[in-house]
Backbone as a ProteinNet text record, in pm:
[ID]
protein_1_A
[PRIMARY]
MVIPIILMFFLIQILTGCNDNTNSKLSTNGKIAKVYLENKGYEIVTYRKRSSITFTKDKLQSKPYRDMWAVQSITPDKYIDKQIDAETFNVKKHPLNKVFKNEGDFSGDILVNVWVLNGKVIGGTSYPVYKSNSGVGLGYSLEGKTAEEVKRDYQNWLKNFEDIYGMKD
[TERTIARY]
154.4	9.5	43	198	260.4	394.3	442.1	464.2	362.3	267.8	190.2	187.9	184	108.5	276.6	401.8	555.6	546.8	449.6	497.3	419	285.6	201.2	247.6	350	335.6	482	517.4	667.2	641.1	568.3	425.7	414.6	274.3	238	386.2	497.2	572	705	658.3	725.9	650.7	500.6	448.7	367.9	444.7	440	448.5	554.5	804.5	763.7	686.6	793.1	905.4	945.3	1088.4	1255.4	1169.8	1192.2	1306.2	1468.4	1479.1	1498.1	1514.9	1492	1413.8	1313.4	1159.2	1135.8	1169.8	1190.6	1149.9	1345	1355	1323	1250.8	1225.8	1087.2	1122.2	1029.3	884.1	826.9	645.7	807	829.9	915.5	1016	1106.4	1136.1	1105.5	1044.5	977.9	871.3	880.9	801.8	964.5	1074.8	1188.6	1225.4	1200.1	1219	1112.7	1007.9	954.2	1030.2	1013.3	1023.9	1159.2	1290.2	1440	1358.5	1300.5	1302.7	1232.4	1147.5	1025.7	1151.9	1248.8	1360.6	1426.2	1406.4	1481	1649.5	1623	1706.4	1726.8	1816.7	1816.4	1886.3	1803.1	1859.8	1977.6	2109.7	2171.5	2198.2	2177.6	2115.2	2086.4	1984.3	1950.9	2050.8	2055.5	2223.8	2179.7	2102.9	2043.3	1930.6	1819.4	1774	1824.4	1806.6	1870.6	1701.7	1711	1702.2	1837.9	1759.6	1787.8	1729.6	1790.8	1692.7	1775.4	1693.5	1760.4	1737.3	1830.5	1764.2	1875.3	1826.9	1805.6	2012.4	2039.5	2170.9	2354.1	2203.7	2260.8	2357.2	2232.7	2222.4	2305.6	2408.4	2491.2	2645.6	2642.9	2768.2	2775.2	2852.4	2867.4	2879.5	2855.7	2737	2638.1	2555.7	2406.6	2379.6	2473.7	2418.5	2491.7	2543.8	2565.4	2508.5	2451.4	2304.2	2182.8	2129.3	1984.6	2111.9	2229.4	2273.8	2200.7	2160.1	2145.9	1941.3	1929	1722.6	1713.1	1555.2	1482.2	1419.5	1411.8	1348.9	1459.5	1360.4	1415.1	1398.2	1505.3	1475	1362.5	1318.3	1205.8	1139.3	964.5	914.3	1013	1131.8	1143.1	1251.3	1275.9	1370.1	1257.7	1381.5	1298.3	1253.1	1217.3	1164.9	1253.9	1225.5	1271.5	1204.4	1330.7	1338.3	1355	1322.4	1350.9	1514.6	1586.7	1688	1729.8	1656.1	1636	1779.6	1915.7	2029.2	2036.2	2035.1	2018.1	2140.1	2267.6	2294.8	2209.8	2261.1	2187.9	2285.7	2245.5	2309.3	2182.3	2181.7	2105.8	2147.6	2262.2	2194	2318.3	2246.4	2347.2	2438.7	2539.2	2610.4	2769.9	2633.6	2713.6	2786.3	2826.3	2827.3	2918.6	2920.7	3039.4	3156.4	3134.4	3237.7	3324.9	3192.2	3271.1	3428.1	3505.5	3615.8	3681.1	3696.9	3779.5	3780.1	3990.1	3997.8	3942.6	3914.1	3876.3	3668.4	3583.1	3478.2	3413.2	3365.1	3298.2	3188.4	3107.8	2966.1	2896.8	2889.1	2727.7	2708.1	2601.4	2571.2	2513.3	2528.2	2518	2410.7	2303.4	2252.2	2129.2	2118.3	2017.5	1846.9	1745.6	1625.9	1548.9	1538.1	1450.8	1333.2	1267.1	1100	1016.8	1015.7	860.6	742.9	637.6	407	471.8	530.8	459.4	515.3	676.7	599	834.2	849.9	963.6	1053.3	1170.3	1082.3	1238.1	1308.8	1483.2	1558.3	1713.7	1805.5	1947.7	1967.5	2152.3	2256.8	2299.3	2398.5	2519.5	2578.8	2720.3	2775.8	2842.3	2960.8	3021.2	2996.8	3080.5	3239.9	3356.1	3478.2	3441.8	3612.8	3692.5	3689.6	3736.9	3883.7	3736.1	3644.4	3638.5	3430.1	3380.2	3221.6	3129.2	3155.7	2946.5	3067.5	3222.5	3261.3	3220.3	3276.2	3275.1	3203.9	3134.6	3062.2	2895.1	2838.4	2728.6	2609.9	2604.2	2503.7	2342.8	2212.6	2175.3	2057.3	1940.5	1919.9	1904.5	1914.5	1923.7	2070.1	2180.5	2332.8	2383.6	2298.2	2338.1	2400.6	2449.4	2573.3	2425.7	2559.4	2481	2491.1	2578.9	2575.7	2450.5	2468.3	2307.9	2245.5	2179.9	2030.1	2001.6	2125.2	2078.2	2096.5	2157.1	2225	2330	2281.6	2394.3	2405.3	2515.2	2528	2621.1	2658.7	2721.2	2538.8	2477.5	2402.5	2287.9	2266.8	2234.2	2242.5	2366.2	2466.9	2485.4	2465.4	2493.9	2290.9	2218.4	2103.9	2013.7	2134.6	2098.2	2176.1	2337.9	2372.1	2341.5	2246.1	2214.1	2073.2	1994.3	1873.4	1888.2	2010.8	2063.6	2186.5	2219.3	2358.7	2510.1	2606.4	2747.1	2828.9	2907.2	2959.4	3105.7	3118.9	3262.4	3264.7
-105.8	-16.9	113.2	109.6	228.1	285.7	169.7	205.9	201.2	180.4	298.5	399.8	427.2	612.9	666.5	557.4	693.4	733.6	577.5	620.5	659.6	676	784	897.2	947.6	1131.8	1119.5	1073.6	1072.8	1095.8	1059.4	1042.7	1172.1	1217.2	1399.9	1445.2	1451.4	1557.5	1500.6	1434.2	1476.1	1493.6	1441.2	1557.4	1644.7	1729.2	1857.6	1900.2	1861.2	1950.5	2058.1	1923.4	1982	1960.9	1862.3	1843.1	1920.5	2009.4	2022.3	2187.8	2189.5	2288.4	2465.1	2453.1	2578.5	2655.5	2519.9	2600.9	2723.1	2614.1	2643.3	2706.7	2842.6	2913.3	3028.3	3028	3173	3241	3361.1	3416.2	3414.5	3504.7	3520.3	3489.1	3660	3683.2	3590.6	3458.3	3416.9	3316.3	3260.6	3181.2	3173.3	3324.2	3392.6	3331.7	3446.2	3361.6	3295.9	3199.7	2972.9	2968.8	2955	2943.7	2997	3098.6	3199.3	3113.8	3090.3	3019.7	2863.2	2863.2	2697.5	2692.8	2718.2	2768.5	2868.1	2871.3	2900.4	2785	2682.1	2563.5	2539.1	2623.6	2630	2568.3	2465.6	2382.6	2476.8	2509.9	2569	2494	2495.2	2450.6	2524.8	2572.6	2666.3	2739.9	2811.2	3010	3020.4	3127.3	3215.2	3332.4	3351.3	3491.2	3575.4	3680.8	3797.4	3856.4	3985.4	4116.4	4218.5	4321.7	4444	4581.1	4632.2	4710	4850.5	4923.5	5092.3	5176.2	5175.4	5231.7	5414.4	5526.9	5634.8	5703.5	5775.8	5852.5	5876.9	5874.5	5900.2	5783.4	5652.4	5487.2	5488.8	5562.6	5566.1	5620.2	5724.6	5756.5	5667.6	5567.2	5539.2	5422	5269.7	5179.5	5100.8	4972.3	4911.7	4890.5	5050.5	5065.6	5047.9	5171.3	5188.2	5037.5	4927.6	4842.3	4754.5	4710.9	4612.4	4647.4	4811.2	4877.3	4854.3	4808.5	4835.1	4654.3	4592	4467.2	4389.2	4513.2	4507.6	4575.9	4488.9	4541.6	4616.7	4668.6	4790.1	4882.4	5030	5130	5191.7	5190.4	5162.7	5313	5363.7	5501.4	5483.2	5399.1	5279.8	5251	5248.1	5178.2	5233.5	5402	5422.1	5529	5466.9	5533.8	5376.4	5246.5	5134	5057.4	4987.1	4910.5	4757	4722.6	4594	4484.1	4330.6	4233.9	4192.4	4131.5	4061	3888.9	3770.8	3705.7	3632.3	3563.3	3583	3371.6	3307.2	3158.7	3138.4	3008	2919.9	2827.4	2827.1	2780.2	2691	2584.2	2520.5	2516.6	2420.4	2451.8	2599.1	2702	2905.7	2810.1	2962.2	2997	3068.3	3090.8	3093.9	2992.3	2846.5	2770.4	2689.6	2689.5	2656.4	2792.5	2862.2	3044.9	2948.5	2984.9	2976.6	2771.1	2746.5	2547.2	2507.8	2591.2	2559.1	2649.2	2768.2	2825.7	2730.7	2715.9	2654	2659.5	2806.9	2804.1	2873.6	2768.4	2821.1	2758.8	2755.4	2649.2	2542.5	2583.8	2518.4	2572.3	2705.1	2751.2	2875.4	2908.2	3085.6	3189.6	3266.7	3310.7	3408.9	3380.6	3502.7	3546	3732.1	3785.9	3799.6	3791.7	3821.1	3870.1	4019.1	4121.2	4080.4	4084.7	4076.7	4240.8	4257.1	4382	4429.8	4364.6	4304.2	4237.4	4091.3	3966.2	3952.4	4068.2	4069.4	4059.6	3980.6	3953.9	4039.6	4135.5	4231.6	4299	4187	4180.9	4168.5	4156.7	4107.4	4069.8	3994.2	3974.8	3821.2	3810.2	3723.1	3694	3650.2	3615.2	3485.6	3470.5	3288	3284.2	3165.1	3134.1	3071	3145.5	3200.3	3070.2	2924.4	2842.9	2939.3	3073.6	3133.6	3333.8	3358.9	3475.7	3411.7	3456	3469.9	3522.3	3509	3633.3	3761.2	3764.9	3883.8	3898.9	4065.3	4027.9	4164.1	4243.8	4364.9	4280.7	4242.1	4046.5	4042.5	4013	3963	3935.8	3960.8	4013	3800.5	3808.6	3696.7	3578.9	3618	3536.6	3446	3569.1	3501	3591.9	3733.2	3829.9	3955.9	3988.8	4169.4	4213.3	4305.6	4455	4505.1	4485.4	4528.2	4476.2	4264.7	4204.2	4247.8	4324.1	4349.3	4504.5	4568.1	4711.2	4697.9	4629.6	4642.2	4723.3	4859.7	4965.4	5006.4	4979.7	4971.6	5147.4	5219.8	5346.3	5403.8	5407.7	5500.6	5505.4	5393.1	5348.4	5379.2	5390.3	5470.8	5600.7	5628.5	5841.3	5870.9	5757.4	5815.3	5825.3	5693.7	5699.3	5783.6	5821.3	5936.3	6109.4	6087.7	6203.5	6278.3	6173.3	6142.2	6105.1	6027.5	6031.9	6144.5	6142.9	6179.6	6086.5	6172.5	6042.4	6092.9	6011.8	6070.1	5985.3	5874.1	5772.7	5766.9
-45.6	-10.7	-44	86.1	116.6	-45.6	-101.2	-281.7	-394.9	-345	-513.2	-478.7	-353.1	-249.8	-296.7	-280	-298.2	-416.4	-597.3	-704	-774.6	-758.9	-742.2	-678.9	-605	-509.9	-670.4	-713.3	-796.5	-896	-993.7	-1081.4	-1069.7	-987.7	-953.7	-970.1	-935.3	-893.1	-1087.2	-1100.6	-1265	-1384.7	-1361.8	-1432.4	-1458.9	-1369.6	-1252.7	-1233.8	-1296.8	-1300.8	-1180.6	-1023.3	-905.3	-923.4	-933.3	-957	-1000.5	-1096.3	-1143.2	-1066.2	-998.4	-938.2	-1027.5	-1148.3	-1196.4	-1141.1	-1234.4	-1253.4	-1071.9	-999.5	-816.8	-812.6	-890	-834.7	-921.5	-1004.1	-1145.2	-1064	-1074.6	-1057.4	-1203	-1203.8	-1284.6	-1385.6	-1419.5	-1565.6	-1589	-1462.3	-1531	-1637.3	-1522.1	-1614	-1801.8	-1744.5	-1914.6	-1978.4	-1945.7	-2059.7	-2058.9	-1944.7	-2011.9	-2123.8	-2063.2	-2206.3	-2332.6	-2326.1	-2440.9	-2533.6	-2463.5	-2403.5	-2553.8	-2450.7	-2532.3	-2638.1	-2592.6	-2828.1	-2872.6	-2846	-2970.9	-3049.5	-2928.9	-2923.6	-2900.9	-2794.4	-2675.1	-2536.6	-2512.8	-2410.3	-2304	-2184.5	-2071.5	-1969.5	-2046.3	-1847.9	-1722.5	-1774.8	-1586.6	-1605.6	-1491.4	-1469.5	-1400.7	-1389.7	-1349.1	-1210.8	-1282.5	-1216.7	-1246.5	-1165	-1238.4	-1186	-1250.2	-1209.6	-1295.5	-1244.6	-1325.9	-1387.2	-1442.4	-1573.9	-1554.3	-1613.3	-1651.9	-1706.7	-1812.9	-1935.8	-1948	-1884.1	-1873.8	-2001.5	-2056.2	-2125.4	-2103.4	-2014.8	-1965.2	-2030.7	-1895.7	-1998.2	-2122.1	-2158.9	-2313.7	-2413.4	-2314.5	-2398	-2403.8	-2328	-2335.7	-2370.7	-2334.8	-2360.7	-2214.4	-2129.6	-2227.6	-2364	-2263.6	-2284.3	-2409.3	-2499.1	-2595.9	-2728	-2731.3	-2755.3	-2668	-2620.2	-2617.2	-2684.1	-2699.7	-2871.5	-2931	-3013.2	-3130.7	-3165.9	-3093	-3079.1	-3073.3	-3075.8	-3019	-3208.2	-3193.5	-3335.2	-3284.9	-3169.9	-3160.9	-3053.7	-3045.8	-2951.6	-2834.1	-2785.9	-2663.8	-2630.9	-2685.7	-2665.4	-2589.5	-2583.5	-2541.7	-2392	-2258.5	-2221.1	-2122.4	-2153.3	-2074.8	-1928.2	-1877.4	-1716.9	-1674.7	-1710.8	-1704.1	-1624.4	-1497.2	-1464	-1557.3	-1564.3	-1744.8	-1606.3	-1684.2	-1534.1	-1562.8	-1625.4	-1720.2	-1605.5	-1682.5	-1617.6	-1736.1	-1675.6	-1752.7	-1714	-1804.6	-1877.2	-1913.6	-1878.2	-1972.6	-2126.3	-2187.8	-2287.9	-2365.2	-2429.7	-2480.3	-2574	-2799.7	-2943.9	-2926.6	-2891.7	-2975.2	-3067.2	-3177.8	-3274.8	-3279.4	-3205.3	-3175.3	-3036.3	-3037.8	-3109.8	-3172.7	-3311.8	-3384	-3449.2	-3400.7	-3424.1	-3352.1	-3184.6	-3179.6	-3136	-3195.5	-3180.3	-3166.3	-3272.6	-3257.3	-3155	-3117.9	-3050.3	-2914.2	-2898.4	-2789.1	-2591.4	-2564	-2498.9	-2446.1	-2542.9	-2562	-2475.3	-2370.3	-2287.6	-2308.8	-2471.1	-2525.7	-2466.8	-2340.4	-2252.9	-2398.4	-2388.4	-2439.7	-2339.9	-2269.6	-2166.3	-2256.4	-2148.8	-2252.2	-2143.1	-2210.8	-2077.6	-2164	-2095.4	-2226.7	-2088.2	-2178.7	-2064.5	-2109.5	-1953.9	-1939.1	-1889.6	-1939.5	-1898.2	-1899.4	-1725.7	-1823.7	-1854.2	-1853	-1856.1	-2040.7	-1996.8	-2255.2	-2257.4	-2292.4	-2404.9	-2415.8	-2374.2	-2539.5	-2578.4	-2572.6	-2638.6	-2518.9	-2530.3	-2468.3	-2551.4	-2452.6	-2542.5	-2496.5	-2581.8	-2584.1	-2601.7	-2556.1	-2485.6	-2487.3	-2573	-2629.6	-2359.6	-2375.7	-2182.9	-2255.5	-2228.8	-2185.9	-2087.4	-2114.7	-1922.4	-1877.3	-1929.2	-1805.5	-1755.4	-1904.9	-1855.1	-1890.4	-1868.9	-1850.5	-1987.1	-2119.4	-2104.1	-2134.5	-2309.6	-2323.4	-2419.5	-2424.1	-2522.7	-2546.2	-2684.2	-2706.3	-2694	-2712.8	-2722.8	-2863.6	-2874.8	-2878.5	-2942.7	-3016.3	-2998	-2906.8	-2878.3	-2838.9	-2927.5	-3074.5	-3174.3	-3204	-3183.2	-3203	-3351.5	-3335.4	-3424.3	-3405.2	-3477.2	-3405.8	-3460	-3443.2	-3470.7	-3573.8	-3697.9	-3799.1	-3883.6	-3881.1	-3921.5	-3848	-3755.2	-3692.1	-3795.7	-3714.1	-3800.7	-3930.9	-4024.2	-4157.1	-4155.1	-4162.8	-4144.8	-4063	-3918.1	-3791.1	-3770.5	-3945	-3962.3	-3850.5	-3970.6	-3998.2	-3872	-3806.4	-3721.4	-3580.5	-3542.3	-3465.3	-3443.6	-3651.5	-3622.8	-3621.2	-3631.4	-3600.9	-3411.3	-3355.3	-3237.9	-3091.6	-3186.3	-3115.4	-3121.1	-3251.1	-3268.4	-3206.6	-3176	-3041.2	-2874	-2913.9	-2722	-2660.2	-2751.1	-2755.1	-2739.7	-2676.8	-2672.7	-2532.9	-2481.5	-2356.5	-2419.2	-2495.4	-2542.5	-2649.5
[MASK]
+++++++++++++++++++++++++++++++++++++++++++++++++++++++++++++++++++++++++++++++++++++++++++++++++++++++++++++++++++++++++++++++++++++++++++++++++++++++++++++++++++++++++

């Protein structure tokens, strides 16, 4: 009698995902980000952290904030002075895995920061993770695209961005 009850308990946990340590750590926005990444076909390796970011006009005038927006398909106008959740994961099966697979120091993981505001993914960044240093470089879009690929004419985009928001560096 006890064994069937124990088996039923484990079956319920498996079916409901209660034994998934990643899900138990996640906020609502973290779960939204996780589903978003899984829907893109990325394999979640680990959940790293939740942080928040607020893009002010002052921040947009300098790196790394300007670089973050260079890989977004949207403009920052609607998001200035709003607190955005940044959910950070290590993933595999990401387009950058193919790009960096032959680099000796590449760990095989991609660090992604998914930006979530009001229950909706609005953007984010991705970085290759190296054994010697985690998530370095200018960054890529969530899909692994460079600023040049996202903006097509990066120099023109940069000039327009600086005309609107200014530049400190």
